[in-house]
């Protein structure tokens, strides 16, 4: 299974597969009827407190944010359920959609890696 990430503003591609919005808040400037997505998985996004920490100073808080978000995912039943659900559906591809401007440092990158790690762990 291919787990990709993409900004919600990027064009839809046939290879996107299952399109999952992974932001807790609805993205600004986007009407719900104008976003093509299959699932809104806000329960696996960073907690409000963690999101606030991140937005206070993204550059300096990145390492702490990444570590704390991984910890949230490790203890999250919603995350376990999400990975289990996509594994059962067995799509060829899952695309995690996010709105944040920084394409190098964002929660979707961490989420992508944690999903890949969980799928590998379950296949062992």
Tab-separated table of N, CA and C in Angstrom:
chain	number	residue	atom	x	y	z
A	1	UNK	N	0.839	-1.175	0.000
A	1	UNK	CA	0.000	0.000	0.000
A	1	UNK	C	0.888	1.244	0.000
A	2	UNK	N	0.553	2.174	-0.842
A	2	UNK	CA	1.301	3.418	-0.964
A	2	UNK	C	0.597	4.493	-0.132
A	3	UNK	N	1.298	5.087	0.838
A	3	UNK	CA	0.755	6.158	1.674
A	3	UNK	C	1.418	7.454	1.216
A	4	UNK	N	0.620	8.353	0.630
A	4	UNK	CA	1.153	9.615	0.114
A	4	UNK	C	0.585	10.772	0.927
A	5	UNK	N	1.228	11.916	0.820
A	5	UNK	CA	0.682	13.137	1.402
A	5	UNK	C	0.591	14.193	0.316
A	6	UNK	N	-0.383	15.081	0.504
A	6	UNK	CA	-0.619	16.100	-0.507
A	6	UNK	C	-1.385	17.259	0.142
A	7	UNK	N	-1.049	18.467	-0.270
A	7	UNK	CA	-1.827	19.628	0.183
A	7	UNK	C	-3.213	19.569	-0.456
A	8	UNK	N	-4.203	20.025	0.276
A	8	UNK	CA	-5.569	19.974	-0.246
A	8	UNK	C	-5.731	20.828	-1.494
A	9	UNK	N	-4.854	21.768	-1.695
A	9	UNK	CA	-4.944	22.679	-2.833
A	9	UNK	C	-4.337	22.087	-4.104
A	10	UNK	N	-3.655	20.949	-3.974
A	10	UNK	CA	-3.048	20.291	-5.134
A	10	UNK	C	-4.116	19.553	-5.940
A	11	UNK	N	-3.837	19.384	-7.209
A	11	UNK	CA	-4.793	18.728	-8.112
A	11	UNK	C	-5.027	17.272	-7.724
A	12	UNK	N	-6.237	16.819	-7.950
A	12	UNK	CA	-6.596	15.420	-7.743
A	12	UNK	C	-5.971	14.605	-8.863
A	13	UNK	N	-5.449	13.426	-8.499
A	13	UNK	CA	-4.857	12.534	-9.485
A	13	UNK	C	-5.526	11.163	-9.369
A	14	UNK	N	-5.599	10.435	-10.457
A	14	UNK	CA	-6.198	9.098	-10.403
A	14	UNK	C	-5.487	8.151	-9.435
A	15	UNK	N	-4.219	8.412	-9.175
A	15	UNK	CA	-3.440	7.543	-8.282
A	15	UNK	C	-3.599	7.898	-6.801
A	16	UNK	N	-4.431	8.896	-6.482
A	16	UNK	CA	-4.615	9.296	-5.078
A	16	UNK	C	-5.225	8.182	-4.237
A	17	UNK	N	-6.059	7.365	-4.828
A	17	UNK	CA	-6.709	6.310	-4.058
A	17	UNK	C	-7.660	6.892	-3.037
A	18	UNK	N	-7.627	6.343	-1.828
A	18	UNK	CA	-8.458	6.815	-0.731
A	18	UNK	C	-7.918	8.163	-0.262
A	19	UNK	N	-8.732	9.203	-0.365
A	19	UNK	CA	-8.309	10.560	0.003
A	19	UNK	C	-8.830	10.890	1.396
A	20	UNK	N	-7.883	11.149	2.332
A	20	UNK	CA	-8.232	11.350	3.731
A	20	UNK	C	-7.759	12.722	4.199
A	21	UNK	N	-8.702	13.566	4.615
A	21	UNK	CA	-8.362	14.856	5.199
A	21	UNK	C	-7.899	14.602	6.627
A	22	UNK	N	-6.686	15.050	6.978
A	22	UNK	CA	-6.110	14.751	8.289
A	22	UNK	C	-5.912	16.002	9.149
A	23	UNK	N	-6.597	17.075	8.832
A	23	UNK	CA	-6.574	18.288	9.653
A	23	UNK	C	-7.745	18.258	10.625
A	24	UNK	N	-7.536	18.753	11.835
A	24	UNK	CA	-8.608	18.795	12.834
A	24	UNK	C	-9.656	19.846	12.473
A	25	UNK	N	-9.201	20.967	11.941
A	25	UNK	CA	-10.106	22.052	11.566
A	25	UNK	C	-10.317	22.046	10.056
A	26	UNK	N	-11.497	22.454	9.636
A	26	UNK	CA	-11.762	22.531	8.204
A	26	UNK	C	-10.858	23.603	7.601
A	27	UNK	N	-10.235	23.340	6.451
A	27	UNK	CA	-9.304	24.294	5.833
A	27	UNK	C	-9.988	25.594	5.398
A	28	UNK	N	-9.318	26.688	5.670
A	28	UNK	CA	-9.835	28.009	5.288
A	28	UNK	C	-9.969	28.122	3.781
A	29	UNK	N	-11.029	28.791	3.383
A	29	UNK	CA	-11.206	29.114	1.973
A	29	UNK	C	-11.672	27.968	1.100
A	30	UNK	N	-11.986	26.828	1.710
A	30	UNK	CA	-12.428	25.668	0.937
A	30	UNK	C	-13.856	25.319	1.359
A	31	UNK	N	-14.758	25.284	0.398
A	31	UNK	CA	-16.120	24.841	0.687
A	31	UNK	C	-16.138	23.320	0.698
A	32	UNK	N	-16.929	22.761	1.588
A	32	UNK	CA	-16.968	21.296	1.718
A	32	UNK	C	-17.318	20.614	0.406
A	33	UNK	N	-18.201	21.223	-0.349
A	33	UNK	CA	-18.593	20.613	-1.622
A	33	UNK	C	-17.500	20.727	-2.693
A	34	UNK	N	-16.475	21.541	-2.434
A	34	UNK	CA	-15.403	21.722	-3.412
A	34	UNK	C	-14.155	20.883	-3.119
A	35	UNK	N	-14.152	20.145	-2.009
A	35	UNK	CA	-13.003	19.305	-1.688
A	35	UNK	C	-13.397	17.848	-1.906
A	36	UNK	N	-12.661	17.186	-2.751
A	36	UNK	CA	-12.904	15.770	-2.998
A	36	UNK	C	-12.098	14.952	-1.994
A	37	UNK	N	-12.816	14.315	-1.079
A	37	UNK	CA	-12.180	13.476	-0.068
A	37	UNK	C	-13.141	12.351	0.292
A	38	UNK	N	-12.577	11.255	0.790
A	38	UNK	CA	-13.390	10.100	1.159
A	38	UNK	C	-13.661	10.021	2.652
A	39	UNK	N	-12.766	10.605	3.437
A	39	UNK	CA	-12.854	10.483	4.880
A	39	UNK	C	-12.204	11.702	5.517
A	40	UNK	N	-12.807	12.191	6.599
A	40	UNK	CA	-12.201	13.265	7.384
A	40	UNK	C	-11.785	12.646	8.705
A	41	UNK	N	-10.500	12.419	8.880
A	41	UNK	CA	-9.962	11.723	10.054
A	41	UNK	C	-9.402	12.723	11.058
A	42	UNK	N	-10.258	13.583	11.578
A	42	UNK	CA	-9.776	14.609	12.504
A	42	UNK	C	-9.335	14.030	13.844
A	43	UNK	N	-9.797	12.823	14.175
A	43	UNK	CA	-9.416	12.205	15.444
A	43	UNK	C	-7.962	11.741	15.485
A	44	UNK	N	-7.309	11.679	14.332
A	44	UNK	CA	-5.894	11.278	14.333
A	44	UNK	C	-4.971	12.473	14.070
A	45	UNK	N	-5.545	13.659	14.067
A	45	UNK	CA	-4.731	14.862	13.912
A	45	UNK	C	-4.174	15.255	15.280
A	46	UNK	N	-3.209	16.163	15.325
A	46	UNK	CA	-2.659	16.578	16.622
A	46	UNK	C	-3.745	17.180	17.515
A	47	UNK	N	-3.606	16.967	18.812
A	47	UNK	CA	-4.555	17.522	19.779
A	47	UNK	C	-4.533	19.054	19.698
A	48	UNK	N	-5.595	19.708	20.159
A	48	UNK	CA	-5.602	21.177	20.140
A	48	UNK	C	-4.402	21.791	20.864
A	49	UNK	N	-4.031	21.258	22.016
A	49	UNK	CA	-2.884	21.808	22.757
A	49	UNK	C	-1.592	21.656	21.969
A	50	UNK	N	-1.418	20.514	21.353
A	50	UNK	CA	-0.200	20.277	20.564
A	50	UNK	C	-0.189	21.160	19.317
A	51	UNK	N	-1.340	21.315	18.697
A	51	UNK	CA	-1.450	22.166	17.522
A	51	UNK	C	-1.114	23.618	17.878
A	52	UNK	N	-1.560	24.079	19.050
A	52	UNK	CA	-1.257	25.443	19.489
A	52	UNK	C	0.239	25.616	19.737
A	53	UNK	N	0.860	24.636	20.367
A	53	UNK	CA	2.314	24.681	20.582
A	53	UNK	C	3.035	24.823	19.249
A	54	UNK	N	2.632	24.022	18.291
A	54	UNK	CA	3.249	24.025	16.969
A	54	UNK	C	3.122	25.395	16.309
A	55	UNK	N	1.933	25.976	16.351
A	55	UNK	CA	1.700	27.242	15.655
A	55	UNK	C	2.323	28.441	16.359
A	56	UNK	N	2.701	28.302	17.621
A	56	UNK	CA	3.364	29.400	18.326
A	56	UNK	C	4.722	29.718	17.706
A	57	UNK	N	5.456	28.679	17.337
A	57	UNK	CA	6.787	28.865	16.757
A	57	UNK	C	7.173	27.587	16.006
A	58	UNK	N	6.674	27.443	14.764
A	58	UNK	CA	6.876	26.193	14.024
A	58	UNK	C	8.336	25.764	13.881
A	59	UNK	N	9.219	26.686	13.634
A	59	UNK	CA	10.625	26.320	13.425
A	59	UNK	C	11.281	25.788	14.696
A	60	UNK	N	11.068	26.470	15.806
A	60	UNK	CA	11.737	26.074	17.048
A	60	UNK	C	11.026	24.934	17.768
A	61	UNK	N	9.752	24.748	17.510
A	61	UNK	CA	8.988	23.713	18.209
A	61	UNK	C	8.858	22.416	17.416
A	62	UNK	N	9.497	22.328	16.257
A	62	UNK	CA	9.311	21.161	15.392
A	62	UNK	C	9.684	19.845	16.076
A	63	UNK	N	10.860	19.771	16.686
A	63	UNK	CA	11.311	18.516	17.281
A	63	UNK	C	10.386	18.062	18.417
A	64	UNK	N	10.004	18.999	19.280
A	64	UNK	CA	9.092	18.663	20.380
A	64	UNK	C	7.729	18.272	19.828
A	65	UNK	N	7.247	19.031	18.861
A	65	UNK	CA	5.959	18.720	18.242
A	65	UNK	C	5.982	17.307	17.650
A	66	UNK	N	7.005	16.981	16.889
A	66	UNK	CA	7.098	15.670	16.245
A	66	UNK	C	7.121	14.551	17.286
A	67	UNK	N	7.902	14.723	18.325
A	67	UNK	CA	8.002	13.708	19.369
A	67	UNK	C	6.658	13.545	20.097
A	68	UNK	N	6.030	14.659	20.440
A	68	UNK	CA	4.761	14.605	21.164
A	68	UNK	C	3.635	14.062	20.293
A	69	UNK	N	3.641	14.385	19.012
A	69	UNK	CA	2.604	13.872	18.121
A	69	UNK	C	2.746	12.356	17.944
A	70	UNK	N	3.968	11.882	17.803
A	70	UNK	CA	4.196	10.429	17.727
A	70	UNK	C	3.682	9.752	18.993
A	71	UNK	N	3.915	10.379	20.133
A	71	UNK	CA	3.453	9.835	21.405
A	71	UNK	C	1.922	9.793	21.442
A	72	UNK	N	1.280	10.847	20.949
A	72	UNK	CA	-0.185	10.855	20.882
A	72	UNK	C	-0.693	9.711	20.016
A	73	UNK	N	-0.059	9.520	18.878
A	73	UNK	CA	-0.488	8.456	17.970
A	73	UNK	C	-0.270	7.082	18.591
A	74	UNK	N	0.840	6.900	19.301
A	74	UNK	CA	1.139	5.606	19.929
A	74	UNK	C	0.070	5.194	20.934
A	75	UNK	N	-0.535	6.180	21.582
A	75	UNK	CA	-1.534	5.866	22.608
A	75	UNK	C	-2.972	6.094	22.131
A	76	UNK	N	-3.144	6.283	20.837
A	76	UNK	CA	-4.456	6.629	20.287
A	76	UNK	C	-5.211	5.417	19.750
A	77	UNK	N	-6.364	5.167	20.308
A	77	UNK	CA	-7.230	4.112	19.794
A	77	UNK	C	-7.756	4.491	18.405
A	78	UNK	N	-8.007	5.788	18.198
A	78	UNK	CA	-8.482	6.259	16.888
A	78	UNK	C	-7.456	5.968	15.799
A	79	UNK	N	-6.170	6.131	16.124
A	79	UNK	CA	-5.113	5.848	15.163
A	79	UNK	C	-5.081	4.354	14.832
A	80	UNK	N	-5.149	3.515	15.850
A	80	UNK	CA	-5.177	2.062	15.635
A	80	UNK	C	-6.357	1.673	14.741
A	81	UNK	N	-7.520	2.247	15.042
A	81	UNK	CA	-8.726	1.946	14.264
A	81	UNK	C	-8.593	2.413	12.821
A	82	UNK	N	-7.988	3.580	12.631
A	82	UNK	CA	-7.800	4.120	11.287
A	82	UNK	C	-6.891	3.217	10.466
A	83	UNK	N	-5.762	2.850	11.016
A	83	UNK	CA	-4.814	1.996	10.284
A	83	UNK	C	-5.455	0.640	9.991
A	84	UNK	N	-6.173	0.113	10.948
A	84	UNK	CA	-6.867	-1.148	10.742
A	84	UNK	C	-7.887	-1.042	9.610
A	85	UNK	N	-8.622	0.058	9.583
A	85	UNK	CA	-9.645	0.254	8.546
A	85	UNK	C	-9.031	0.361	7.156
A	86	UNK	N	-7.937	1.108	7.022
A	86	UNK	CA	-7.346	1.219	5.682
A	86	UNK	C	-6.679	-0.089	5.275
A	87	UNK	N	-6.175	-0.826	6.251
A	87	UNK	CA	-5.580	-2.130	5.932
A	87	UNK	C	-6.655	-3.090	5.435
A	88	UNK	N	-7.824	-3.076	6.066
A	88	UNK	CA	-8.928	-3.955	5.657
A	88	UNK	C	-9.435	-3.614	4.258
A	89	UNK	N	-9.520	-2.306	3.977
A	89	UNK	CA	-9.980	-1.883	2.652
A	89	UNK	C	-8.951	-2.213	1.587
A	90	UNK	N	-7.696	-2.303	2.012
A	90	UNK	CA	-6.567	-2.640	1.134
A	90	UNK	C	-6.550	-1.871	-0.175
A	91	UNK	N	-6.687	-0.541	-0.099
A	91	UNK	CA	-6.553	0.208	-1.346
A	91	UNK	C	-5.100	0.199	-1.802
A	92	UNK	N	-4.906	0.419	-3.083
A	92	UNK	CA	-3.537	0.492	-3.598
A	92	UNK	C	-2.820	1.708	-3.032
A	93	UNK	N	-3.609	2.763	-2.780
A	93	UNK	CA	-3.004	4.013	-2.366
A	93	UNK	C	-3.927	4.765	-1.410
A	94	UNK	N	-3.301	5.455	-0.451
A	94	UNK	CA	-3.998	6.351	0.461
A	94	UNK	C	-3.274	7.687	0.381
A	95	UNK	N	-4.030	8.754	0.221
A	95	UNK	CA	-3.441	10.090	0.186
A	95	UNK	C	-3.945	10.876	1.381
A	96	UNK	N	-3.003	11.314	2.223
A	96	UNK	CA	-3.318	12.131	3.384
A	96	UNK	C	-3.326	13.591	2.952
A	97	UNK	N	-4.445	14.268	3.136
A	97	UNK	CA	-4.605	15.651	2.706
A	97	UNK	C	-4.470	16.596	3.896
A	98	UNK	N	-3.679	17.639	3.719
A	98	UNK	CA	-3.478	18.638	4.772
A	98	UNK	C	-3.452	20.021	4.135
A	99	UNK	N	-3.634	21.062	4.960
A	99	UNK	CA	-3.691	22.424	4.431
A	99	UNK	C	-2.440	23.256	4.731
A	100	UNK	N	-1.645	22.849	5.692
A	100	UNK	CA	-0.502	23.661	6.137
A	100	UNK	C	0.432	24.012	4.977
A	101	UNK	N	0.971	25.227	4.992
A	101	UNK	CA	1.804	25.714	3.880
A	101	UNK	C	3.156	25.016	3.774
A	102	UNK	N	3.763	24.696	4.887
A	102	UNK	CA	5.096	24.093	4.874
A	102	UNK	C	4.984	22.632	4.449
A	103	UNK	N	5.577	22.312	3.323
A	103	UNK	CA	5.476	20.955	2.789
A	103	UNK	C	6.579	20.031	3.306
A	104	UNK	N	7.504	20.570	4.094
A	104	UNK	CA	8.612	19.780	4.619
A	104	UNK	C	8.397	19.447	6.096
A	105	UNK	N	7.821	20.388	6.830
A	105	UNK	CA	7.551	20.188	8.254
A	105	UNK	C	6.060	20.396	8.497
A	106	UNK	N	5.339	19.276	8.592
A	106	UNK	CA	3.912	19.327	8.898
A	106	UNK	C	3.503	17.993	9.511
A	107	UNK	N	2.358	17.982	10.138
A	107	UNK	CA	1.935	16.773	10.849
A	107	UNK	C	1.647	15.601	9.922
A	108	UNK	N	1.292	15.864	8.676
A	108	UNK	CA	0.988	14.781	7.738
A	108	UNK	C	2.229	13.922	7.453
A	109	UNK	N	3.398	14.534	7.472
A	109	UNK	CA	4.646	13.782	7.261
A	109	UNK	C	4.856	12.790	8.401
A	110	UNK	N	4.618	13.246	9.620
A	110	UNK	CA	4.764	12.368	10.785
A	110	UNK	C	3.710	11.265	10.731
A	111	UNK	N	2.486	11.650	10.429
A	111	UNK	CA	1.389	10.686	10.347
A	111	UNK	C	1.663	9.629	9.283
A	112	UNK	N	2.142	10.060	8.132
A	112	UNK	CA	2.482	9.134	7.050
A	112	UNK	C	3.482	8.086	7.543
A	113	UNK	N	4.543	8.522	8.197
A	113	UNK	CA	5.578	7.598	8.660
A	113	UNK	C	5.043	6.656	9.734
A	114	UNK	N	4.209	7.175	10.619
A	114	UNK	CA	3.656	6.334	11.681
A	114	UNK	C	2.688	5.282	11.120
A	115	UNK	N	1.940	5.635	10.084
A	115	UNK	CA	1.061	4.654	9.430
A	115	UNK	C	1.902	3.556	8.781
A	116	UNK	N	2.942	3.962	8.070
A	116	UNK	CA	3.841	2.990	7.430
A	116	UNK	C	4.457	2.070	8.485
A	117	UNK	N	4.914	2.648	9.585
A	117	UNK	CA	5.514	1.852	10.664
A	117	UNK	C	4.503	0.859	11.240
A	118	UNK	N	3.279	1.311	11.457
A	118	UNK	CA	2.250	0.443	12.031
A	118	UNK	C	1.908	-0.702	11.074
A	119	UNK	N	1.794	-0.399	9.791
A	119	UNK	CA	1.494	-1.449	8.810
A	119	UNK	C	2.619	-2.477	8.744
A	120	UNK	N	3.866	-2.015	8.814
A	120	UNK	CA	5.008	-2.941	8.830
A	120	UNK	C	4.990	-3.802	10.081
A	121	UNK	N	4.691	-3.188	11.207
A	121	UNK	CA	4.627	-3.917	12.481
A	121	UNK	C	3.563	-5.012	12.421
A	122	UNK	N	2.418	-4.718	11.854
A	122	UNK	CA	1.326	-5.679	11.774
A	122	UNK	C	1.589	-6.779	10.757
A	123	UNK	N	2.444	-6.527	9.775
A	123	UNK	CA	2.746	-7.538	8.765
A	123	UNK	C	3.825	-8.504	9.222
A	124	UNK	N	4.451	-8.226	10.345
A	124	UNK	CA	5.525	-9.106	10.829
A	124	UNK	C	4.964	-10.326	11.485
